[in-house]
Amino acid sequence: RNIPVAKETASFKPEFFKQYEETEEYLNVSPLIENVVLVDPAKTVQMQSDFSAIVGVGVDVVKNKIKVRDCVGLRVFPDELYAQIFAMAGRINAKVIAIEVTSLHEFIMFPIRNWMMSRSDRFYELVELHARKSKAERVGALSSFYRTGQIEHNRSACRLLEEQLVWF
């Protein structure tokens, strides 16, 4: 959006981003790591529209860490979005796909369920995420997790996410 952010007052600073390398531990299904795909779909596909975001995370219950394993931001038509969602779920061995449904609700959930039933080789638990606060408040709330090192990024997949957070 071309809005300058003073480095000293920024919520997210580059030094807050902890990196990790993907290992077999995350590629294989482990009872100690819950892999989830989070989806924030855009309402439209015009050039000035927001990106649809698909983020694959692994929640490590032993180390109390959230690993951002994969992250994509796209301007795509709905069928392409569904394909990307299920492709990521397969890549990270997710069992759950959580979709933000704010103002879209059945306009997003029904087609995703339909896609899964007709085109996916696996079935996932689909969870509706209802936003309680503004997007800025929700993103800002992540800052403390980054400051304490509880969120780590897959070195090879999170450059775009880090760029957006620094400009938040």
Short mmCIF file of C-alpha atoms in Angstrom, two decimals:
data_model
loop_
_atom_site.label_atom_id
_atom_site.label_comp_id
_atom_site.label_asym_id
_atom_site.label_seq_id
_atom_site.Cartn_x
_atom_site.Cartn_y
_atom_site.Cartn_z
CA ARG A 1 0.00 0.00 0.00
CA ASN A 2 3.09 2.19 -0.07
CA ILE A 3 2.68 3.36 3.54
CA PRO A 4 6.03 3.98 5.25
CA VAL A 5 6.58 2.30 8.62
CA ALA A 6 9.18 3.64 11.08
CA LYS A 7 11.56 0.79 11.96
CA GLU A 8 11.69 1.70 15.64
CA THR A 9 7.89 1.50 16.05
CA ALA A 10 7.22 -1.44 13.73
CA SER A 11 5.27 -4.35 15.24
CA PHE A 12 7.39 -6.86 13.32
CA LYS A 13 11.15 -6.49 12.85
CA PRO A 14 13.37 -8.74 10.74
CA GLU A 15 15.24 -9.91 13.85
CA PHE A 16 11.98 -11.39 15.21
CA PHE A 17 11.81 -13.91 12.37
CA LYS A 18 13.33 -17.23 13.41
CA GLN A 19 14.14 -19.63 10.59
CA TYR A 20 14.18 -23.40 10.46
CA GLU A 21 14.82 -26.06 7.83
CA GLU A 22 12.15 -28.63 6.93
CA THR A 23 13.12 -32.10 8.16
CA GLU A 24 11.63 -35.55 8.00
CA GLU A 25 10.00 -34.82 11.34
CA TYR A 26 7.66 -32.38 9.58
CA LEU A 27 7.28 -34.25 6.34
CA ASN A 28 6.04 -37.39 8.07
CA VAL A 29 2.92 -37.50 10.17
CA SER A 30 3.88 -37.22 13.83
CA PRO A 31 1.45 -37.41 16.74
CA LEU A 32 3.35 -34.51 18.31
CA ILE A 33 2.94 -32.13 15.36
CA GLU A 34 -0.48 -31.08 14.13
CA ASN A 35 -0.34 -29.77 10.57
CA VAL A 36 -3.08 -27.38 9.52
CA VAL A 37 -3.79 -25.32 6.40
CA LEU A 38 -5.16 -21.83 7.10
CA VAL A 39 -7.00 -20.04 4.29
CA ASP A 40 -7.93 -16.38 3.98
CA PRO A 41 -9.78 -16.20 0.63
CA ALA A 42 -10.07 -12.94 -1.28
CA LYS A 43 -13.56 -11.93 -2.30
CA THR A 44 -12.62 -10.98 -5.86
CA VAL A 45 -9.83 -11.58 -8.37
CA GLN A 46 -9.20 -8.08 -9.76
CA MET A 47 -5.67 -6.66 -9.85
CA GLN A 48 -6.48 -4.20 -7.02
CA SER A 49 -7.96 -6.95 -4.84
CA ASP A 50 -6.27 -8.56 -1.87
CA PHE A 51 -4.43 -11.82 -2.35
CA SER A 52 -5.95 -15.07 -1.18
CA ALA A 53 -3.58 -16.41 1.45
CA ILE A 54 -2.90 -20.10 2.07
CA VAL A 55 -0.61 -20.86 5.00
CA GLY A 56 0.53 -24.31 6.10
CA VAL A 57 1.51 -24.49 9.77
CA GLY A 58 2.79 -27.23 12.02
CA VAL A 59 1.98 -26.89 15.70
CA ASP A 60 4.68 -28.61 17.73
CA VAL A 61 3.08 -29.48 21.07
CA VAL A 62 6.35 -30.67 22.65
CA LYS A 63 8.47 -27.61 21.83
CA ASN A 64 5.53 -25.16 22.05
CA LYS A 65 6.35 -23.76 18.62
CA ILE A 66 4.35 -22.83 15.55
CA LYS A 67 6.21 -23.64 12.36
CA VAL A 68 5.06 -21.74 9.27
CA ARG A 69 5.83 -24.51 6.80
CA ASP A 70 4.46 -23.08 3.56
CA CYS A 71 2.87 -19.81 2.55
CA VAL A 72 1.37 -18.56 -0.70
CA GLY A 73 -0.47 -15.41 -1.65
CA LEU A 74 -2.36 -15.56 -4.94
CA ARG A 75 -4.91 -13.76 -7.05
CA VAL A 76 -6.72 -16.74 -8.52
CA PHE A 77 -10.18 -17.84 -9.50
CA PRO A 78 -12.04 -20.02 -6.98
CA ASP A 79 -11.33 -23.37 -8.66
CA GLU A 80 -7.60 -22.58 -8.74
CA LEU A 81 -7.76 -21.56 -5.08
CA TYR A 82 -9.35 -24.89 -4.12
CA ALA A 83 -6.69 -26.80 -6.04
CA GLN A 84 -3.94 -24.85 -4.25
CA ILE A 85 -5.53 -25.45 -0.83
CA PHE A 86 -5.72 -29.22 -1.28
CA ALA A 87 -2.27 -29.39 -2.87
CA MET A 88 -0.76 -27.69 0.19
CA ALA A 89 -2.75 -29.93 2.55
CA GLY A 90 -1.26 -32.95 0.78
CA ARG A 91 2.29 -31.52 0.82
CA ILE A 92 2.31 -30.88 4.56
CA ASN A 93 0.24 -33.93 5.58
CA ALA A 94 -2.49 -31.76 7.12
CA LYS A 95 -5.61 -33.25 8.62
CA VAL A 96 -7.42 -29.94 9.06
CA ILE A 97 -8.17 -27.08 6.68
CA ALA A 98 -9.40 -23.91 8.39
CA ILE A 99 -11.07 -21.24 6.24
CA GLU A 100 -11.89 -17.69 7.21
CA VAL A 101 -15.56 -17.32 6.31
CA THR A 102 -16.16 -13.67 7.21
CA SER A 103 -18.91 -12.42 4.88
CA LEU A 104 -18.41 -15.38 2.52
CA HIS A 105 -19.69 -18.29 4.64
CA GLU A 106 -21.54 -20.78 2.38
CA PHE A 107 -20.24 -19.04 -0.73
CA ILE A 108 -16.83 -20.43 0.20
CA MET A 109 -17.58 -23.53 2.31
CA PHE A 110 -19.97 -25.33 -0.02
CA PRO A 111 -17.65 -25.17 -3.06
CA ILE A 112 -14.64 -26.28 -0.98
CA ARG A 113 -16.57 -29.25 0.44
CA ASN A 114 -17.77 -30.09 -3.05
CA TRP A 115 -14.21 -29.87 -4.44
CA MET A 116 -12.91 -32.15 -1.69
CA MET A 117 -15.65 -34.74 -2.26
CA SER A 118 -15.25 -34.83 -6.03
CA ARG A 119 -11.55 -34.16 -6.69
CA SER A 120 -9.46 -34.80 -3.62
CA ASP A 121 -8.01 -38.23 -2.85
CA ARG A 122 -8.21 -37.46 0.89
CA PHE A 123 -10.83 -36.07 3.21
CA TYR A 124 -9.98 -33.30 5.63
CA GLU A 125 -11.70 -31.78 8.60
CA LEU A 126 -12.97 -28.40 7.37
CA VAL A 127 -13.20 -25.72 10.04
CA GLU A 128 -14.85 -22.32 9.67
CA LEU A 129 -12.89 -19.43 11.16
CA HIS A 130 -15.03 -16.47 12.21
CA ALA A 131 -13.02 -13.27 12.60
CA ARG A 132 -13.75 -11.49 15.87
CA LYS A 133 -11.69 -8.35 15.38
CA SER A 134 -10.33 -6.33 12.48
CA LYS A 135 -7.61 -7.85 10.30
CA ALA A 136 -5.12 -5.29 11.64
CA GLU A 137 -5.88 -6.33 15.24
CA ARG A 138 -5.58 -10.03 14.40
CA VAL A 139 -2.23 -9.59 12.64
CA GLY A 140 -0.93 -7.28 15.37
CA ALA A 141 -1.76 -9.90 18.01
CA LEU A 142 0.85 -12.20 16.43
CA SER A 143 3.65 -9.79 17.32
CA SER A 144 4.17 -11.15 20.85
CA PHE A 145 4.52 -14.71 19.51
CA TYR A 146 7.25 -13.50 17.15
CA ARG A 147 8.98 -11.48 19.88
CA THR A 148 9.18 -14.56 22.12
CA GLY A 149 10.39 -16.84 19.31
CA GLN A 150 7.34 -19.12 19.35
CA ILE A 151 6.76 -18.76 15.60
CA GLU A 152 9.39 -20.04 13.18
CA HIS A 153 9.45 -19.82 9.39
CA ASN A 154 10.52 -22.41 6.86
CA ARG A 155 13.53 -20.66 5.38
CA SER A 156 12.56 -21.61 1.82
CA ALA A 157 8.87 -20.61 1.90
CA CYS A 158 8.20 -17.46 3.93
CA ARG A 159 9.94 -14.50 2.26
CA LEU A 160 6.65 -12.93 1.09
CA LEU A 161 5.10 -13.33 4.55
CA GLU A 162 8.09 -11.68 6.22
CA GLU A 163 8.01 -8.76 3.77
CA GLN A 164 4.33 -8.16 4.49
CA LEU A 165 4.78 -8.38 8.27
CA VAL A 166 7.68 -5.90 8.26
CA TRP A 167 5.46 -3.39 6.45
CA PHE A 168 2.55 -3.96 8.84
#
